[in-house]
Amino acid sequence: MRHTCLRLALSQIVLFLACTFGVGAQEVGPATGEPITVLVPLTPRLLDAQQNVQPAIVRWLNHVATRADLRMRLQPAGFDRRIADTSRSPTSCILGVARLPEREMIVRWMDVIRRDRIVMIAATSDPFKGPLEALMKEADDRIAAPTGLYRDILAANSVRYINVDDQRALARMVAVGRIRFGIVIGGTLEAPEVASLPLRIVGELPPQEYWFTCSRELPDKIATRLVAALNERTAESLRKLALDEPPPGHTDAGSPTQ
């Protein structure tokens, strides 16, 4: 009986680890291509509710990987893991990082993939009205934020926050009242399941350029092929379909507004 319980406990641990580290991992590009890992932010524009990479993103990256003769492993990850992996692994890349001065020496910049705004959200029924400065004071200890740029913005304003990396989950938390405010990338609000939530924008910051980046140690031969593939005409068309066009099922009706 003791051995049976032990085996059951071990099997549950193995299952937990498999779910923790394997969910959403996909591979694209030729099987014989040089392997790299592309770490994907936890946003609805890039990932579905099961944290699988969205089909339009897969089509785009598969084309890029094929043109560059690379085998890409697409792995969803939070900001801290994305930065840590690109710091220690020469073949790690990130699908979408804001280009800030303090990051110039951390990663190698490949190409801009999207320009997007940063917005602060609340439930539709929330009474807040006022400028951004007043919002920052009101939001102290009552706002959820992903790691990375969003966290840095709040820290610069001495705003205490709850960390929630999954922006889809963050939007739901605000909609149901588990936390009063949230800060997310604008593209998160375009996802149909988020656009239908009772949310509104209560603050907005200037748009940022988000880049496809890689480790500073990425071999030059891979970097050259990757940049050329990202800028190829068909790849650019697929990128626009994946990131610039409204996602399937999106309508303007019900979208959060100020």
Short mmCIF file of N, CA, C and O in Angstrom, two decimals, residues 2-94:
data_model
loop_
_atom_site.label_atom_id
_atom_site.label_comp_id
_atom_site.label_asym_id
_atom_site.label_seq_id
_atom_site.Cartn_x
_atom_site.Cartn_y
_atom_site.Cartn_z
N ARG A 2 1.97 1.19 0.82
CA ARG A 2 2.87 2.32 0.90
C ARG A 2 3.51 2.60 -0.45
O ARG A 2 3.64 3.74 -0.88
N HIS A 3 3.93 1.50 -1.16
CA HIS A 3 4.57 1.66 -2.46
C HIS A 3 3.58 2.21 -3.48
O HIS A 3 3.93 3.02 -4.34
N THR A 4 2.32 1.78 -3.39
CA THR A 4 1.29 2.29 -4.31
C THR A 4 1.11 3.78 -4.14
O THR A 4 1.02 4.53 -5.12
N CYS A 5 1.04 4.23 -2.88
CA CYS A 5 0.89 5.66 -2.61
C CYS A 5 2.10 6.45 -3.12
O CYS A 5 1.96 7.55 -3.66
N LEU A 6 3.29 5.85 -2.92
CA LEU A 6 4.50 6.53 -3.36
C LEU A 6 4.50 6.68 -4.88
O LEU A 6 4.84 7.74 -5.41
N ARG A 7 4.12 5.59 -5.59
CA ARG A 7 4.08 5.65 -7.06
C ARG A 7 3.07 6.69 -7.51
O ARG A 7 3.31 7.44 -8.47
N LEU A 8 1.93 6.76 -6.81
CA LEU A 8 0.90 7.73 -7.18
C LEU A 8 1.42 9.15 -6.97
O LEU A 8 1.23 10.03 -7.82
N ALA A 9 2.10 9.36 -5.85
CA ALA A 9 2.64 10.69 -5.58
C ALA A 9 3.69 11.08 -6.62
O ALA A 9 3.71 12.21 -7.12
N LEU A 10 4.56 10.13 -6.96
CA LEU A 10 5.58 10.42 -7.96
C LEU A 10 4.98 10.71 -9.32
O LEU A 10 5.43 11.60 -10.04
N SER A 11 3.94 9.95 -9.68
CA SER A 11 3.30 10.17 -10.98
C SER A 11 2.64 11.55 -11.03
O SER A 11 2.65 12.22 -12.07
N GLN A 12 2.08 11.98 -9.89
CA GLN A 12 1.47 13.30 -9.84
C GLN A 12 2.52 14.40 -9.98
O GLN A 12 2.30 15.41 -10.64
N ILE A 13 3.69 14.18 -9.38
CA ILE A 13 4.78 15.15 -9.50
C ILE A 13 5.25 15.24 -10.94
O ILE A 13 5.47 16.34 -11.49
N VAL A 14 5.42 14.10 -11.59
CA VAL A 14 5.85 14.07 -13.00
C VAL A 14 4.85 14.79 -13.87
O VAL A 14 5.21 15.57 -14.76
N LEU A 15 3.56 14.52 -13.63
CA LEU A 15 2.51 15.18 -14.41
C LEU A 15 2.54 16.68 -14.20
O LEU A 15 2.43 17.46 -15.15
N PHE A 16 2.74 17.10 -12.94
CA PHE A 16 2.80 18.53 -12.64
C PHE A 16 3.97 19.19 -13.36
O PHE A 16 3.84 20.25 -13.97
N LEU A 17 5.14 18.55 -13.33
CA LEU A 17 6.30 19.11 -14.00
C LEU A 17 6.11 19.18 -15.50
O LEU A 17 6.50 20.14 -16.15
N ALA A 18 5.47 18.16 -16.06
CA ALA A 18 5.22 18.15 -17.51
C ALA A 18 4.31 19.29 -17.89
O ALA A 18 4.52 19.97 -18.90
N CYS A 19 3.30 19.52 -17.07
CA CYS A 19 2.37 20.62 -17.37
C CYS A 19 3.06 21.97 -17.19
O CYS A 19 2.84 22.89 -17.96
N THR A 20 3.92 22.04 -16.15
CA THR A 20 4.56 23.32 -15.86
C THR A 20 5.53 23.73 -16.96
O THR A 20 5.58 24.87 -17.38
N PHE A 21 6.34 22.76 -17.45
CA PHE A 21 7.40 23.12 -18.38
C PHE A 21 7.06 22.83 -19.84
O PHE A 21 7.72 23.32 -20.73
N GLY A 22 6.01 22.05 -20.12
CA GLY A 22 5.76 21.66 -21.49
C GLY A 22 4.58 22.32 -22.14
O GLY A 22 4.41 22.26 -23.34
N VAL A 23 3.71 23.00 -21.37
CA VAL A 23 2.49 23.57 -21.93
C VAL A 23 2.85 24.63 -22.96
O VAL A 23 3.63 25.53 -22.71
N GLY A 24 2.24 24.50 -24.14
CA GLY A 24 2.38 25.53 -25.15
C GLY A 24 3.62 25.44 -26.00
O GLY A 24 3.74 26.19 -26.97
N ALA A 25 4.60 24.58 -25.68
CA ALA A 25 5.81 24.47 -26.48
C ALA A 25 5.49 23.87 -27.84
O ALA A 25 4.85 22.83 -27.92
N GLN A 26 5.90 24.55 -28.91
CA GLN A 26 5.69 24.08 -30.27
C GLN A 26 6.97 24.26 -31.06
O GLN A 26 7.82 25.09 -30.71
N GLU A 27 7.10 23.52 -32.16
CA GLU A 27 8.27 23.67 -33.02
C GLU A 27 7.85 23.96 -34.44
O GLU A 27 6.87 23.39 -34.93
N VAL A 28 8.57 24.86 -35.09
CA VAL A 28 8.30 25.21 -36.48
C VAL A 28 9.62 25.27 -37.24
O VAL A 28 10.69 25.38 -36.64
N GLY A 29 9.52 25.18 -38.57
CA GLY A 29 10.71 25.23 -39.40
C GLY A 29 11.20 23.84 -39.75
O GLY A 29 10.70 22.83 -39.23
N PRO A 30 12.18 23.75 -40.64
CA PRO A 30 12.68 22.44 -41.07
C PRO A 30 13.34 21.66 -39.95
O PRO A 30 14.03 22.24 -39.10
N ALA A 31 13.11 20.35 -39.94
CA ALA A 31 13.66 19.49 -38.88
C ALA A 31 15.18 19.53 -38.87
O ALA A 31 15.80 19.31 -37.82
N THR A 32 15.79 19.81 -40.01
CA THR A 32 17.25 19.83 -40.10
C THR A 32 17.85 21.21 -39.84
O THR A 32 19.06 21.38 -39.88
N GLY A 33 16.98 22.20 -39.57
CA GLY A 33 17.49 23.54 -39.34
C GLY A 33 18.21 23.68 -38.02
O GLY A 33 18.02 22.87 -37.10
N GLU A 34 19.05 24.70 -37.91
CA GLU A 34 19.76 24.95 -36.66
C GLU A 34 18.75 25.33 -35.57
O GLU A 34 17.91 26.20 -35.79
N PRO A 35 18.81 24.71 -34.41
CA PRO A 35 17.80 24.96 -33.37
C PRO A 35 18.00 26.26 -32.62
O PRO A 35 19.12 26.60 -32.23
N ILE A 36 16.90 27.00 -32.44
CA ILE A 36 16.88 28.14 -31.53
C ILE A 36 15.57 28.09 -30.75
O ILE A 36 14.61 27.44 -31.17
N THR A 37 15.54 28.75 -29.62
CA THR A 37 14.32 28.86 -28.82
C THR A 37 13.78 30.28 -28.93
O THR A 37 14.55 31.25 -28.80
N VAL A 38 12.49 30.40 -29.20
CA VAL A 38 11.84 31.71 -29.25
C VAL A 38 10.85 31.77 -28.08
O VAL A 38 9.86 31.03 -28.06
N LEU A 39 11.12 32.62 -27.12
CA LEU A 39 10.29 32.76 -25.92
C LEU A 39 9.17 33.76 -26.21
O LEU A 39 9.42 34.86 -26.69
N VAL A 40 7.94 33.33 -25.92
CA VAL A 40 6.75 34.08 -26.32
C VAL A 40 6.07 34.69 -25.10
O VAL A 40 5.73 33.98 -24.15
N PRO A 41 5.85 36.03 -25.10
CA PRO A 41 5.15 36.67 -23.98
C PRO A 41 3.74 36.13 -23.77
O PRO A 41 3.10 35.64 -24.71
N LEU A 42 3.24 36.24 -22.55
CA LEU A 42 1.94 35.67 -22.18
C LEU A 42 0.82 36.67 -22.46
O LEU A 42 0.14 37.16 -21.56
N THR A 43 0.61 36.98 -23.74
CA THR A 43 -0.44 37.92 -24.13
C THR A 43 -1.41 37.23 -25.10
O THR A 43 -1.00 36.37 -25.89
N PRO A 44 -2.69 37.60 -25.08
CA PRO A 44 -3.68 36.96 -25.96
C PRO A 44 -3.40 37.13 -27.44
O PRO A 44 -3.81 36.30 -28.24
N ARG A 45 -2.72 38.20 -27.81
CA ARG A 45 -2.40 38.40 -29.22
C ARG A 45 -1.46 37.32 -29.74
O ARG A 45 -1.44 36.98 -30.92
N LEU A 46 -0.66 36.76 -28.84
CA LEU A 46 0.33 35.75 -29.21
C LEU A 46 -0.07 34.33 -28.82
O LEU A 46 0.32 33.37 -29.48
N LEU A 47 -0.83 34.18 -27.72
CA LEU A 47 -1.17 32.86 -27.19
C LEU A 47 -2.67 32.72 -27.02
O LEU A 47 -3.36 33.68 -26.69
N ASP A 48 -3.17 31.49 -27.19
CA ASP A 48 -4.59 31.24 -26.91
C ASP A 48 -4.77 30.94 -25.42
O ASP A 48 -3.81 31.02 -24.64
N ALA A 49 -5.99 30.60 -25.04
CA ALA A 49 -6.30 30.39 -23.62
C ALA A 49 -5.54 29.21 -23.02
O ALA A 49 -5.35 29.14 -21.81
N GLN A 50 -5.11 28.26 -23.86
CA GLN A 50 -4.33 27.10 -23.40
C GLN A 50 -2.83 27.36 -23.47
O GLN A 50 -2.02 26.46 -23.28
N GLN A 51 -2.45 28.59 -23.77
CA GLN A 51 -1.05 29.01 -23.91
C GLN A 51 -0.35 28.32 -25.06
O GLN A 51 0.86 28.09 -25.03
N ASN A 52 -1.11 28.00 -26.10
CA ASN A 52 -0.52 27.59 -27.37
C ASN A 52 -0.38 28.82 -28.25
O ASN A 52 -1.22 29.73 -28.20
N VAL A 53 0.68 28.87 -29.05
CA VAL A 53 0.90 30.02 -29.91
C VAL A 53 -0.23 30.12 -30.93
O VAL A 53 -0.66 29.12 -31.52
N GLN A 54 -0.74 31.33 -31.12
CA GLN A 54 -1.85 31.55 -32.04
C GLN A 54 -1.49 31.09 -33.46
O GLN A 54 -0.35 31.26 -33.90
N PRO A 55 -2.46 30.49 -34.19
CA PRO A 55 -2.17 29.95 -35.53
C PRO A 55 -1.53 30.95 -36.48
O PRO A 55 -0.61 30.59 -37.23
N ALA A 56 -1.98 32.21 -36.46
CA ALA A 56 -1.40 33.21 -37.37
C ALA A 56 0.06 33.48 -37.04
O ALA A 56 0.88 33.70 -37.94
N ILE A 57 0.41 33.45 -35.75
CA ILE A 57 1.80 33.63 -35.34
C ILE A 57 2.63 32.43 -35.79
O ILE A 57 3.76 32.57 -36.27
N VAL A 58 2.06 31.23 -35.64
CA VAL A 58 2.76 30.01 -36.07
C VAL A 58 3.05 30.05 -37.57
O VAL A 58 4.16 29.72 -38.01
N ARG A 59 2.06 30.47 -38.38
CA ARG A 59 2.27 30.55 -39.83
C ARG A 59 3.39 31.52 -40.17
O ARG A 59 4.25 31.23 -41.01
N TRP A 60 3.38 32.67 -39.52
CA TRP A 60 4.42 33.66 -39.77
C TRP A 60 5.81 33.13 -39.38
O TRP A 60 6.76 33.19 -40.18
N LEU A 61 5.93 32.61 -38.17
CA LEU A 61 7.23 32.15 -37.70
C LEU A 61 7.70 30.90 -38.44
O LEU A 61 8.91 30.71 -38.64
N ASN A 62 6.78 30.06 -38.87
CA ASN A 62 7.17 28.90 -39.66
C ASN A 62 7.81 29.35 -40.98
O ASN A 62 8.81 28.78 -41.43
N HIS A 63 7.21 30.37 -41.59
CA HIS A 63 7.78 30.90 -42.84
C HIS A 63 9.17 31.48 -42.59
O HIS A 63 10.12 31.22 -43.35
N VAL A 64 9.30 32.29 -41.53
CA VAL A 64 10.59 32.89 -41.19
C VAL A 64 11.63 31.81 -40.90
O VAL A 64 12.76 31.87 -41.40
N ALA A 65 11.25 30.80 -40.12
CA ALA A 65 12.17 29.72 -39.78
C ALA A 65 12.62 28.96 -41.02
O ALA A 65 13.80 28.60 -41.15
N THR A 66 11.69 28.71 -41.92
CA THR A 66 12.03 27.98 -43.14
C THR A 66 12.99 28.78 -44.01
O THR A 66 13.98 28.24 -44.52
N ARG A 67 12.72 30.07 -44.17
CA ARG A 67 13.59 30.93 -44.98
C ARG A 67 14.98 31.05 -44.36
O ARG A 67 15.98 31.16 -45.07
N ALA A 68 15.05 31.03 -43.02
CA ALA A 68 16.33 31.19 -42.34
C ALA A 68 17.02 29.86 -42.05
O ALA A 68 18.12 29.86 -41.49
N ASP A 69 16.39 28.75 -42.43
CA ASP A 69 16.90 27.40 -42.16
C ASP A 69 17.14 27.21 -40.66
O ASP A 69 18.22 26.79 -40.23
N LEU A 70 16.09 27.51 -39.89
CA LEU A 70 16.15 27.37 -38.44
C LEU A 70 15.01 26.47 -37.96
O LEU A 70 13.95 26.43 -38.56
N ARG A 71 15.25 25.76 -36.88
CA ARG A 71 14.21 24.99 -36.20
C ARG A 71 13.87 25.77 -34.93
O ARG A 71 14.66 25.79 -33.98
N MET A 72 12.72 26.44 -34.91
CA MET A 72 12.34 27.27 -33.78
C MET A 72 11.48 26.50 -32.79
O MET A 72 10.47 25.92 -33.17
N ARG A 73 11.88 26.52 -31.55
CA ARG A 73 11.05 26.00 -30.46
C ARG A 73 10.35 27.18 -29.82
O ARG A 73 11.00 28.06 -29.25
N LEU A 74 9.04 27.24 -29.92
CA LEU A 74 8.26 28.35 -29.40
C LEU A 74 7.81 28.03 -27.99
O LEU A 74 7.05 27.09 -27.77
N GLN A 75 8.27 28.81 -27.02
CA GLN A 75 8.01 28.52 -25.61
C GLN A 75 7.42 29.73 -24.90
O GLN A 75 8.08 30.75 -24.73
N PRO A 76 6.15 29.65 -24.45
CA PRO A 76 5.58 30.74 -23.66
C PRO A 76 6.37 30.93 -22.36
O PRO A 76 6.79 29.96 -21.73
N ALA A 77 6.56 32.20 -21.96
CA ALA A 77 7.32 32.47 -20.73
C ALA A 77 7.08 33.89 -20.27
O ALA A 77 6.82 34.79 -21.07
N GLY A 78 7.19 34.09 -18.95
CA GLY A 78 7.12 35.42 -18.37
C GLY A 78 8.38 36.22 -18.66
O GLY A 78 9.40 35.67 -19.08
N PHE A 79 8.33 37.52 -18.39
CA PHE A 79 9.43 38.41 -18.75
C PHE A 79 10.74 38.01 -18.09
O PHE A 79 11.79 37.97 -18.75
N ASP A 80 10.74 37.75 -16.80
CA ASP A 80 11.99 37.44 -16.11
C ASP A 80 12.67 36.21 -16.69
O ASP A 80 13.89 36.19 -16.85
N ARG A 81 11.88 35.19 -17.03
CA ARG A 81 12.47 34.00 -17.63
C ARG A 81 13.01 34.32 -19.03
O ARG A 81 14.08 33.84 -19.42
N ARG A 82 12.28 35.15 -19.78
CA ARG A 82 12.73 35.49 -21.13
C ARG A 82 14.09 36.18 -21.09
O ARG A 82 14.99 35.84 -21.85
N ILE A 83 14.23 37.14 -20.19
CA ILE A 83 15.50 37.85 -20.09
C ILE A 83 16.61 36.93 -19.57
O ILE A 83 17.74 36.95 -20.07
N ALA A 84 16.29 36.10 -18.57
CA ALA A 84 17.30 35.19 -18.01
C ALA A 84 17.80 34.21 -19.07
O ALA A 84 19.01 33.96 -19.18
N ASP A 85 16.88 33.63 -19.84
CA ASP A 85 17.27 32.64 -20.85
C ASP A 85 18.14 33.26 -21.95
O ASP A 85 19.10 32.65 -22.41
N THR A 86 17.78 34.47 -22.40
CA THR A 86 18.59 35.10 -23.44
C THR A 86 19.95 35.53 -22.91
O THR A 86 20.90 35.69 -23.68
N SER A 87 20.06 35.70 -21.59
CA SER A 87 21.35 36.07 -21.00
C SER A 87 22.28 34.88 -20.90
O SER A 87 23.50 35.04 -20.99
N ARG A 88 21.71 33.67 -20.72
CA ARG A 88 22.57 32.51 -20.50
C ARG A 88 22.64 31.55 -21.68
O ARG A 88 23.52 30.69 -21.72
N SER A 89 21.72 31.68 -22.64
CA SER A 89 21.72 30.76 -23.79
C SER A 89 21.92 31.54 -25.08
O SER A 89 21.11 32.41 -25.40
N PRO A 90 22.97 31.25 -25.83
CA PRO A 90 23.25 32.00 -27.07
C PRO A 90 22.24 31.77 -28.18
O PRO A 90 22.24 32.53 -29.16
N THR A 91 21.40 30.76 -28.05
CA THR A 91 20.41 30.50 -29.11
C THR A 91 18.98 30.76 -28.65
O THR A 91 18.03 30.20 -29.16
N SER A 92 18.82 31.65 -27.67
CA SER A 92 17.49 32.04 -27.20
C SER A 92 17.11 33.40 -27.75
O SER A 92 17.94 34.31 -27.81
N CYS A 93 15.85 33.52 -28.16
CA CYS A 93 15.31 34.78 -28.69
C CYS A 93 14.00 35.08 -27.99
O CYS A 93 13.43 34.23 -27.31
N ILE A 94 13.50 36.31 -28.17
CA ILE A 94 12.24 36.74 -27.55
C ILE A 94 11.35 37.36 -28.61
O ILE A 94 11.80 38.20 -29.40
#
